[in-house]
Tab-separated table of C-alpha atoms in Angstrom:
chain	number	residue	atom	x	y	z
B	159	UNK	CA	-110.983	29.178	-18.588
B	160	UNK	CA	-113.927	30.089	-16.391
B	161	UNK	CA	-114.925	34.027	-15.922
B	162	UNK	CA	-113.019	34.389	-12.613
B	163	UNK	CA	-110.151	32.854	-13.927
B	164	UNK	CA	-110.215	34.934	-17.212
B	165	UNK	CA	-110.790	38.103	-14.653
B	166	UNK	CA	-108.154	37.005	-12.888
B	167	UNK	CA	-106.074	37.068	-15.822
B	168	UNK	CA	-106.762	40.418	-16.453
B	169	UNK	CA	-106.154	41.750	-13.758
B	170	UNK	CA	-102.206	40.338	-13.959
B	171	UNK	CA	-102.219	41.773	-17.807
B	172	UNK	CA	-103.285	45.003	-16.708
B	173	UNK	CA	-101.421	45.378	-13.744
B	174	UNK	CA	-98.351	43.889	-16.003
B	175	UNK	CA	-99.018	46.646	-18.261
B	176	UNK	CA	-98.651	49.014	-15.821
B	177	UNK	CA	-95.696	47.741	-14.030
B	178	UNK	CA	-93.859	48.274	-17.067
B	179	UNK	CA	-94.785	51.901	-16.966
B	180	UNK	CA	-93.480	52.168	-13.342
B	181	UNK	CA	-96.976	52.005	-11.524
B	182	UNK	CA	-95.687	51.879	-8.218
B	183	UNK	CA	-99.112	50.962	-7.033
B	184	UNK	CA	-98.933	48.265	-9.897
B	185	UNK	CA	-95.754	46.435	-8.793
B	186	UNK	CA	-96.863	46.672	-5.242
B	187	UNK	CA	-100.262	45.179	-6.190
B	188	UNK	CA	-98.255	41.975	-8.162
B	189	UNK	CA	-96.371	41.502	-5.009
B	190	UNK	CA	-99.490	40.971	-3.024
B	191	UNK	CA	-100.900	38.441	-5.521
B	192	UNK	CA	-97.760	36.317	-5.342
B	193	UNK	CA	-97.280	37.090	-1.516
B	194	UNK	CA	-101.012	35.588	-1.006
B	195	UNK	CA	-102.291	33.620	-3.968
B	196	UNK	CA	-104.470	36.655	-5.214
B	197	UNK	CA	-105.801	36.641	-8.327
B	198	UNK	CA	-105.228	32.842	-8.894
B	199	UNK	CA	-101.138	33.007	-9.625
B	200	UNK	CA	-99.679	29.879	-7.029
B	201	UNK	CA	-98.007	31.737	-4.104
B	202	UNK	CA	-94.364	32.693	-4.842
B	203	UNK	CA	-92.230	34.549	-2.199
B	204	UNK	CA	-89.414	34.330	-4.806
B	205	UNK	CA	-91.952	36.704	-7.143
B	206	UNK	CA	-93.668	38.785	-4.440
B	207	UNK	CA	-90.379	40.043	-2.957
B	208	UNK	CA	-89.148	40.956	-6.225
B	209	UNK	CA	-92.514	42.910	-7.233
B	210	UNK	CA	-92.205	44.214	-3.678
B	211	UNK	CA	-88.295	45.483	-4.212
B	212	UNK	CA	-89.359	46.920	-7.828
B	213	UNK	CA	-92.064	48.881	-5.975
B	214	UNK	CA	-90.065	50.371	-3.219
B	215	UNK	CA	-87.476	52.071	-5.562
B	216	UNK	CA	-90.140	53.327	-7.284
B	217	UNK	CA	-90.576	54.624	-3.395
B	218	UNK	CA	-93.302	52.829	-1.774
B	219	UNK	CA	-93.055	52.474	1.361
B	220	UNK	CA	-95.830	50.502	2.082
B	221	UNK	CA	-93.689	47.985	-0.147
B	222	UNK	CA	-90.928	48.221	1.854
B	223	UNK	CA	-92.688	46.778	4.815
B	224	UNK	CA	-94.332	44.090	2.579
B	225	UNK	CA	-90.920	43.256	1.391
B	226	UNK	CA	-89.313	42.558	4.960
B	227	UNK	CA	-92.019	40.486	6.139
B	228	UNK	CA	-92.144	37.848	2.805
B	229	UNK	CA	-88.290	38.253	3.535
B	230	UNK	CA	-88.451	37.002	6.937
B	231	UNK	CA	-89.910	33.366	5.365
B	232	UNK	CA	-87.135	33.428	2.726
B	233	UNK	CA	-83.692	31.927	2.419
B	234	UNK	CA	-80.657	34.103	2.019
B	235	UNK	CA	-80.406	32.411	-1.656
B	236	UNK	CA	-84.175	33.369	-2.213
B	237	UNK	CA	-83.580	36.591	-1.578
B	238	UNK	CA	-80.747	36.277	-3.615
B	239	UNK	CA	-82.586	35.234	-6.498
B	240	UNK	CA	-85.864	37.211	-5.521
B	241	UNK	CA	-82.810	40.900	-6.073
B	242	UNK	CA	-81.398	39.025	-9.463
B	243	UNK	CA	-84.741	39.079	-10.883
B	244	UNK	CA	-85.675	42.235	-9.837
B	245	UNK	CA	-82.515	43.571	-11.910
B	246	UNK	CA	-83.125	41.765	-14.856
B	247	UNK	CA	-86.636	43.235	-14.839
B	248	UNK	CA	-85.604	46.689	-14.317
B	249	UNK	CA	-82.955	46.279	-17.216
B	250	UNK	CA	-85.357	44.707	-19.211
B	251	UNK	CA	-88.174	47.214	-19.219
B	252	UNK	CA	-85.305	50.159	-19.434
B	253	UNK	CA	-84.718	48.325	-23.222
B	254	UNK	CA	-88.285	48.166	-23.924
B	255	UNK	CA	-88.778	52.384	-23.333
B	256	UNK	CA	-85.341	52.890	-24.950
């Protein structure tokens, strides 16, 4: 692994860590690396719109914009799948600060 990939690495660990904190600013910032291949991570509307949806409960509304656009190139079964994930996240880092 070269330097910029390591730093890219990094910078999904730390904003990871974060995320599972409830860094608004961090889940918004993981939907922009999926939504545009930031970072090094393979573009994934699936991922961005659920980093995206985990960002705007956490009341961002600059992710609620980013959400509807990546939304507009997504099926209705994406989006589907992009909300189930989004759940299971949420549910899962509830456990982990239980």
């Amino acid at each position: 692994m070269g330097n910029s990939a390591k730093s890219a690495q990094f910078l999904l660990d730390s904003r990871l860590a974060a995320a599972a904190r409830g860094n608004a600013d961090a889940l918004y910032d993981l939907g922009v690396c999926y939504s545009t291949g930031t970072a090094g991570v393979a573009i994934d509307l699936v991922e961005a719109h659920k980093w995206f949806n985990l960002a705007a409960v956490s009341g961002s509304v600059e992710a609620q914009e980013s959400r509807s656009e990546v939304a507009e190139d997504m099926t209705a079964r994406e989006i589907a799948s992009a909300q189930a994930a989004a759940r299971a996240w949420l549910n899962a880092s509830r456990r982990m600060a239980a």
